[in-house]
Structures are given as structure tokens and as C-alpha cells.
Short mmCIF file of N, CA and C in Angstrom, two decimals:
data_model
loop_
_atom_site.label_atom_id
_atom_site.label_comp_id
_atom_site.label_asym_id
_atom_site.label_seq_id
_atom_site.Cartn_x
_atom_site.Cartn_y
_atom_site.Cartn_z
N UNK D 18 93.28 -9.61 56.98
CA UNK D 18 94.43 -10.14 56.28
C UNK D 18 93.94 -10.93 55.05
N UNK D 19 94.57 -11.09 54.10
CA UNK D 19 93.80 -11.68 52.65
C UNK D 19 94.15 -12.87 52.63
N UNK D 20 93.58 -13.73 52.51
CA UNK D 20 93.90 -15.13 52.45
C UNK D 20 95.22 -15.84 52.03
N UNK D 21 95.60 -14.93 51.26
CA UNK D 21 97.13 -15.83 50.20
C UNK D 21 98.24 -15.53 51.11
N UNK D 22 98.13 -14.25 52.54
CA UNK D 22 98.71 -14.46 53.28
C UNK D 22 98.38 -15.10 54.86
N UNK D 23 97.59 -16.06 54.34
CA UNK D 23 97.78 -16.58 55.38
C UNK D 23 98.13 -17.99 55.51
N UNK D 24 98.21 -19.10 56.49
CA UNK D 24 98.78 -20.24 56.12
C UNK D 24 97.42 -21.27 56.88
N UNK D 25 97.71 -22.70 56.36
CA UNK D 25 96.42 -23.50 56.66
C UNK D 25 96.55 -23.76 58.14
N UNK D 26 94.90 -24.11 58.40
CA UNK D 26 95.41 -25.03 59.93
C UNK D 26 94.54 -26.24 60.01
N UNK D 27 95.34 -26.93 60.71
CA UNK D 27 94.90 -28.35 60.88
C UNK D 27 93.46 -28.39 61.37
N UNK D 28 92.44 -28.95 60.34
CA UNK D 28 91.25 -29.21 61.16
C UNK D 28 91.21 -30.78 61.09
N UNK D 29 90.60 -31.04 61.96
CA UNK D 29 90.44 -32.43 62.42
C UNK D 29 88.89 -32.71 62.77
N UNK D 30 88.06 -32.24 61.82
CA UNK D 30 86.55 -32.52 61.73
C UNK D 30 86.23 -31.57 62.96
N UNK D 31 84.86 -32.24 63.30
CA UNK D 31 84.07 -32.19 63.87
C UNK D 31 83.26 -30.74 64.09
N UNK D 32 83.23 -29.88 63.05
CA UNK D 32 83.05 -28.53 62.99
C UNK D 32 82.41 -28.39 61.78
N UNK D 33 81.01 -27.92 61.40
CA UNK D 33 80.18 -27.59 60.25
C UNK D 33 81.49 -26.95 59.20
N UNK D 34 81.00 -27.57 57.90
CA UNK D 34 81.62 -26.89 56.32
C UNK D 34 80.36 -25.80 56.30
N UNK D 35 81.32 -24.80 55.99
CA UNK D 35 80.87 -23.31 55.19
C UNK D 35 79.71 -23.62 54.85
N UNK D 36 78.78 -22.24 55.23
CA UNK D 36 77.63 -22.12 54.13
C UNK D 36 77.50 -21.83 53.33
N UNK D 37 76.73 -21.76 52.46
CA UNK D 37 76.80 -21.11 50.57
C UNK D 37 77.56 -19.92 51.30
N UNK D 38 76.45 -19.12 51.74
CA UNK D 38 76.58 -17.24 51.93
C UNK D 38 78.27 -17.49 52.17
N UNK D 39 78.65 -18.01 53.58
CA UNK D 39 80.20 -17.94 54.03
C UNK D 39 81.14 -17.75 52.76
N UNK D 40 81.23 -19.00 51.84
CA UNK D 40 82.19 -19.85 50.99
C UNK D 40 81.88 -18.67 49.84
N UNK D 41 80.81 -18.11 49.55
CA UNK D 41 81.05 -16.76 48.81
C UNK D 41 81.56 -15.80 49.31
N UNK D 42 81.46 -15.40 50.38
CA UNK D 42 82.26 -14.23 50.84
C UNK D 42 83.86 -14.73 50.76
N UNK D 43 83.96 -15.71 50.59
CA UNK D 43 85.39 -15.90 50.35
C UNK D 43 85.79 -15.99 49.35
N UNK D 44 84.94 -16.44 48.55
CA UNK D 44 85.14 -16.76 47.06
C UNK D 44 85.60 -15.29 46.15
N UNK D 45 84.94 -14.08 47.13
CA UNK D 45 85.52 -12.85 46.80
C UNK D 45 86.78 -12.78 46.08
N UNK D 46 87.80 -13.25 47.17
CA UNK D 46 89.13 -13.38 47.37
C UNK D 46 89.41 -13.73 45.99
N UNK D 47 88.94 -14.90 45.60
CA UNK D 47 89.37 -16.31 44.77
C UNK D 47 88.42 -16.40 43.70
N UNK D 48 88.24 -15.15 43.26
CA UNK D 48 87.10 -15.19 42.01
C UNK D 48 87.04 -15.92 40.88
N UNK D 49 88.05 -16.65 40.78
CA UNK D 49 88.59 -17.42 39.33
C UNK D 49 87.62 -19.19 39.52
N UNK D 50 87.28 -19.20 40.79
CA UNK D 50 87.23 -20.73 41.19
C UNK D 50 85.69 -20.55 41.40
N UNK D 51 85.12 -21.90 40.99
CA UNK D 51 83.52 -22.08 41.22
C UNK D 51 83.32 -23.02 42.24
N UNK D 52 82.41 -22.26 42.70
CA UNK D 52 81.78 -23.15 43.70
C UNK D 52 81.09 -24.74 43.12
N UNK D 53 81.29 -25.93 43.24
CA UNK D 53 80.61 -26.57 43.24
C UNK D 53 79.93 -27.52 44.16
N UNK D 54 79.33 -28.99 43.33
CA UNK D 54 78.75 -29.69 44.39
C UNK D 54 78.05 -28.90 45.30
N UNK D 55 76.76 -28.15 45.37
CA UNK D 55 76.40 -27.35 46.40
C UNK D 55 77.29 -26.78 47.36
N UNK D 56 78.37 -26.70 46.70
CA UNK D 56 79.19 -25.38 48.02
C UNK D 56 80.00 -26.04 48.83
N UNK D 57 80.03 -27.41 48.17
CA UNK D 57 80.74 -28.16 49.04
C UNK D 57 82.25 -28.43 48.75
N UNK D 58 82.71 -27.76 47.06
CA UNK D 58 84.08 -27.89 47.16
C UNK D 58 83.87 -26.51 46.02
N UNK D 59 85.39 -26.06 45.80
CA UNK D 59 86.07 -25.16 44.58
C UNK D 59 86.64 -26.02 44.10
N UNK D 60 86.57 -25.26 42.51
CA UNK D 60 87.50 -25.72 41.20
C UNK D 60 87.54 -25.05 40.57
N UNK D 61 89.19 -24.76 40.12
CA UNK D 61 89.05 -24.22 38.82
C UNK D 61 90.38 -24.79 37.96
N UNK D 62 90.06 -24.60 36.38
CA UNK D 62 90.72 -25.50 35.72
C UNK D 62 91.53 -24.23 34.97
N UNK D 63 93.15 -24.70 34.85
CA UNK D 63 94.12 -23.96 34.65
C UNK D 63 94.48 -24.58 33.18
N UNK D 64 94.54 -23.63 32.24
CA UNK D 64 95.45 -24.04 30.23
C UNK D 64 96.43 -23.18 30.34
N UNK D 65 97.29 -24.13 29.65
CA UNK D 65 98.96 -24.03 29.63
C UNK D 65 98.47 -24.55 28.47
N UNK D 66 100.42 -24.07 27.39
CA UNK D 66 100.50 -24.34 26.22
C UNK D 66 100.81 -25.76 25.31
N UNK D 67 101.32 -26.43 26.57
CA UNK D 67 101.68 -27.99 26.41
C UNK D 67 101.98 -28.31 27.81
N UNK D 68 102.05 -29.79 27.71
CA UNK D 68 102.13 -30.69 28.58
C UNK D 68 103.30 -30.25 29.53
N UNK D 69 104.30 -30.11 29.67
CA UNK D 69 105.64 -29.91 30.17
C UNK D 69 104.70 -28.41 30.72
N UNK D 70 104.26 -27.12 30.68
CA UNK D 70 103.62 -26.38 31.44
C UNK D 70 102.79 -27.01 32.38
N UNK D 71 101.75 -27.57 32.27
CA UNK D 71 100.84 -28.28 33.43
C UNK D 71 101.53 -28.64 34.48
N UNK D 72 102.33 -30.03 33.93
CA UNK D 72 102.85 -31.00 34.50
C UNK D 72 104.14 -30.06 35.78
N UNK D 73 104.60 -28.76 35.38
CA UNK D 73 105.39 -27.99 35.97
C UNK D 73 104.68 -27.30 36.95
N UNK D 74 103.26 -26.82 36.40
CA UNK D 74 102.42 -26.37 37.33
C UNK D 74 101.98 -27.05 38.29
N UNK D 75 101.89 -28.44 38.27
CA UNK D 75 101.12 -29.78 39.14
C UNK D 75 102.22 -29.86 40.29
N UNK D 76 103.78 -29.72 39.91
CA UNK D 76 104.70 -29.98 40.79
C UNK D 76 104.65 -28.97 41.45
N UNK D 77 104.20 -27.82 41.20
CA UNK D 77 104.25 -26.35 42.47
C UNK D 77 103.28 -26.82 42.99
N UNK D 78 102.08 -27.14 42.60
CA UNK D 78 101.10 -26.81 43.73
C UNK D 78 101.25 -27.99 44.47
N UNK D 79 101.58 -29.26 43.75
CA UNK D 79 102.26 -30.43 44.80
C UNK D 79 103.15 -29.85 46.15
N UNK D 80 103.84 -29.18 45.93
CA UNK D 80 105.08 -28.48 46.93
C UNK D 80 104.36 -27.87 47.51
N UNK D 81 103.46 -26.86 47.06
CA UNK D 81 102.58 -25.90 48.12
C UNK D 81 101.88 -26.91 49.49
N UNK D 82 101.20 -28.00 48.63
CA UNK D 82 100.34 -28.54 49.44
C UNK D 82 100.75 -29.06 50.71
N UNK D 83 102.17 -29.61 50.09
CA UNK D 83 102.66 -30.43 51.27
C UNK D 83 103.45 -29.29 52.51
N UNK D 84 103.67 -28.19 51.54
CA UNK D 84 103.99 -27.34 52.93
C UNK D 84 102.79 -26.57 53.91
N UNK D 85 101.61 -26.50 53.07
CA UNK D 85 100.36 -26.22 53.65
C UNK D 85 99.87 -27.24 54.33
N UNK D 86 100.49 -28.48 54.13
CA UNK D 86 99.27 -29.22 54.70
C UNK D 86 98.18 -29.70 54.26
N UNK D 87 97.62 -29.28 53.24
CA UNK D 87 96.51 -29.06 52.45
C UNK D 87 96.77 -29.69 51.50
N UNK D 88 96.24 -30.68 51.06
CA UNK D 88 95.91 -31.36 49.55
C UNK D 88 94.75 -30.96 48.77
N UNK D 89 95.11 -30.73 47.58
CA UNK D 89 93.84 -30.63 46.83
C UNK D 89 93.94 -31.48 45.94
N UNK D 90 92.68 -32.35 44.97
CA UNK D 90 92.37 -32.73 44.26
C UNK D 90 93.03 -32.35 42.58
N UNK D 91 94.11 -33.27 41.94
CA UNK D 91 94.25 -32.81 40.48
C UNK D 91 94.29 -33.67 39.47
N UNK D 92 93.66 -33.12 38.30
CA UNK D 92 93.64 -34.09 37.40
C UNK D 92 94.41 -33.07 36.17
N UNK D 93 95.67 -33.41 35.29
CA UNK D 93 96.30 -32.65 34.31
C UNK D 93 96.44 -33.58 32.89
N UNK D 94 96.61 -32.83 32.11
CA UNK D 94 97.46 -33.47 30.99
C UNK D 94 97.61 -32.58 30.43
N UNK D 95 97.70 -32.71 28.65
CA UNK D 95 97.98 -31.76 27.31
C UNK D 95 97.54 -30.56 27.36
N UNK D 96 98.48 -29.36 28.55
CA UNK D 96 97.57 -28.14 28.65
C UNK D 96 96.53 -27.81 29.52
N UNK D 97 96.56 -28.47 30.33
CA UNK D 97 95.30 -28.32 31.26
C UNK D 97 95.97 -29.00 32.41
N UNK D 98 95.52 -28.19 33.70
CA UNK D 98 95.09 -28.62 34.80
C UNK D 98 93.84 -28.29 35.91
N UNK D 99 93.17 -29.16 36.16
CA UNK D 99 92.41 -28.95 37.34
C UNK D 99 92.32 -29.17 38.45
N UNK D 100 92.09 -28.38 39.67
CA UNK D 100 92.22 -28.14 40.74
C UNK D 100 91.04 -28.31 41.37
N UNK D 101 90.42 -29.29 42.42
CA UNK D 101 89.48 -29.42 43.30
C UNK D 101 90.17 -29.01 44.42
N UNK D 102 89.23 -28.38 45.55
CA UNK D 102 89.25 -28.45 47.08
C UNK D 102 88.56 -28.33 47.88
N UNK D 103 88.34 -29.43 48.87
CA UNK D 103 87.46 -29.40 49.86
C UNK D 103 88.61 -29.87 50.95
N UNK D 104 86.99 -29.88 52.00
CA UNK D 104 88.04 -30.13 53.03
C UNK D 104 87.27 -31.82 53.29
N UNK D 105 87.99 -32.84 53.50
CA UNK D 105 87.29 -34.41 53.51
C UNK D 105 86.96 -34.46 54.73
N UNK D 106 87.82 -34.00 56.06
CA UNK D 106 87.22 -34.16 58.00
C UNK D 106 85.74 -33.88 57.68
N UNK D 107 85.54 -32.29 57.25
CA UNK D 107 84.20 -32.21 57.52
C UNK D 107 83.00 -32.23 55.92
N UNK D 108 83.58 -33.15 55.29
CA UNK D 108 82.50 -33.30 53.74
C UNK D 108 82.04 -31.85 53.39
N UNK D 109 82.73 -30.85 53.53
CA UNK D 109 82.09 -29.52 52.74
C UNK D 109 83.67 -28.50 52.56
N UNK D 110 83.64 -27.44 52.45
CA UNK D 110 84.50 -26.07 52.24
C UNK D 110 84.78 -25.82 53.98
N UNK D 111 85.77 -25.15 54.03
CA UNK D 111 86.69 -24.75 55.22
C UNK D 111 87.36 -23.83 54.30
N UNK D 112 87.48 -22.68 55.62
CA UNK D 112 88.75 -21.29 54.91
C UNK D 112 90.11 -21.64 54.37
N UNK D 113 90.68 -23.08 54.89
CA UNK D 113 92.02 -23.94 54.29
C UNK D 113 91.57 -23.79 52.71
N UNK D 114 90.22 -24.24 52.06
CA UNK D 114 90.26 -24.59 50.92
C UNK D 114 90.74 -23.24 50.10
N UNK D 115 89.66 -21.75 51.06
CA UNK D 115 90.32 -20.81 49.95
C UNK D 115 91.83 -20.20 50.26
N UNK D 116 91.98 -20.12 51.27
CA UNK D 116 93.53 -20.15 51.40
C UNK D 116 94.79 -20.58 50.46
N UNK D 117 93.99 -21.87 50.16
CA UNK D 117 95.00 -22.84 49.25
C UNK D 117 94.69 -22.07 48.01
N UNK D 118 93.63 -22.32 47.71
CA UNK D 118 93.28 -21.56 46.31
C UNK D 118 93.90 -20.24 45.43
N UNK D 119 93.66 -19.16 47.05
CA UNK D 119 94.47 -18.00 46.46
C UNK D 119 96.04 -18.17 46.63
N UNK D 120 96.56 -19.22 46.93
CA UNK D 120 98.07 -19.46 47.09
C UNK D 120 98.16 -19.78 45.79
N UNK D 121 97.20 -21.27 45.06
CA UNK D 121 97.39 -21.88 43.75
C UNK D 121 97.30 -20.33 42.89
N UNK D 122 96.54 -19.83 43.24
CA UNK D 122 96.87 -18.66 42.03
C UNK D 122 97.93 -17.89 42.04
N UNK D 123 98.25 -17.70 42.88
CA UNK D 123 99.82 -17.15 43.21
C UNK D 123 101.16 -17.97 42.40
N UNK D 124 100.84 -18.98 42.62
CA UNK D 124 101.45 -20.05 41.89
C UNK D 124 102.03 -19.88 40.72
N UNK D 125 100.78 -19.75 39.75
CA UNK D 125 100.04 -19.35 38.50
C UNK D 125 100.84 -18.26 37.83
N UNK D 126 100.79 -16.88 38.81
CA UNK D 126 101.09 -15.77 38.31
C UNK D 126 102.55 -16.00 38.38
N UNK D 127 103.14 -16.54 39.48
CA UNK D 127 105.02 -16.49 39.27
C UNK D 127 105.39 -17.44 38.18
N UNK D 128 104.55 -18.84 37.64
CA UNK D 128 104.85 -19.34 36.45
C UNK D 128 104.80 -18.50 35.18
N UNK D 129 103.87 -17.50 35.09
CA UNK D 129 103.33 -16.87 33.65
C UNK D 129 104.47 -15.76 33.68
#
């Protein structure tokens, strides 16, 4: 099943974050987003034409999150937004992060 259909689940630690190898095989999915911090989170940064785009984009994935469950990390303004995700229980990547990810792109494509 491809990730964008599927939905998050509650982890509550105590379970190893992804390995490089893992968090690439997922990253398949979610090719737009880089691995950073050694593999320990995704990001990728979204341009819009002005502010009122971002800021429209920030409120979907706000809505996504809270129906996922899933928060990710954002910082926006004039045309830009960026998107971090990890997972904080276990300080590295979990399948929630790309889940979310290929949802945020989904996002993306019904705004454009």
C-alpha cells in the first residue's frame, strides 16, 4: 500500500528510529524531501508566489496534522514554506514521518 494511503499510528517511544538504508527505502515514496541530520529527520522546503499562498499552505498541513496526529516542524513566510519531520518519542525517523510527508505533498498538488 503507498504511504499517502495510509494513516499515522501512535508511537509512544521505546522502539529504534529508522536506519539510513530503511528511511531511504521510503524516501522512494517521498523523493522531493531530504534526508537530514544523519537520517534522523526529512525536509523539504515548499515556494509559493506570495505570502497569502504559504500561509494557506501552512493551514492545510496544520489540519492534516491534527487529523494525523502527526506534527511536523514549520517555518513560512514571503513564498516559502518549510517542512521538518521526525518523530521526538524515539529522536530519529518512523514510517509516520513519511506517511505525513507523502500526504504534505498531496496537499501541495490539490493547492496548485
Amino acid at each position: 500500500m503507498m504511504l499517502a494511503e495510509r494513516t499515522c499510528t501512535p508511537c509512544r517511544g521505546g522502539i529504534p528510529p529508522l536506519t539510513r538504508d530503511e528511511a531511504q527505502r521510503l524516501q522512494a515514496q517521498a523523493p522531493n524531501w531530504d534526508l537530514a541530520d544523519d537520517a534522523h529527520r526529512i525536509e523539504r522546503m515548499f515556494r509559493f508566489r506570495d505570502f497569502q499562498e504559504s500561509f494557506a499552505f501552512v493551514q492545510k498541513v496544520g489540519e492534516l496534522a491534527e487529523t494525523e496526529g502527526h506534527h511536523p516542524d514549520i517555518t513560512f513566510g514571503w513564498g516559502y514554506a518549510t517542512v521538518s519531520l521526525s518523530t521526538k518519542k524515539i529522536k530519529g525517523l518512523h514510517e509516520n514521518d513519511f506517511i505525513m510527508a507523502t500526504k504534505i505533498d498531496r496537499v501541495l498538488d490539490r493547492q496548485q
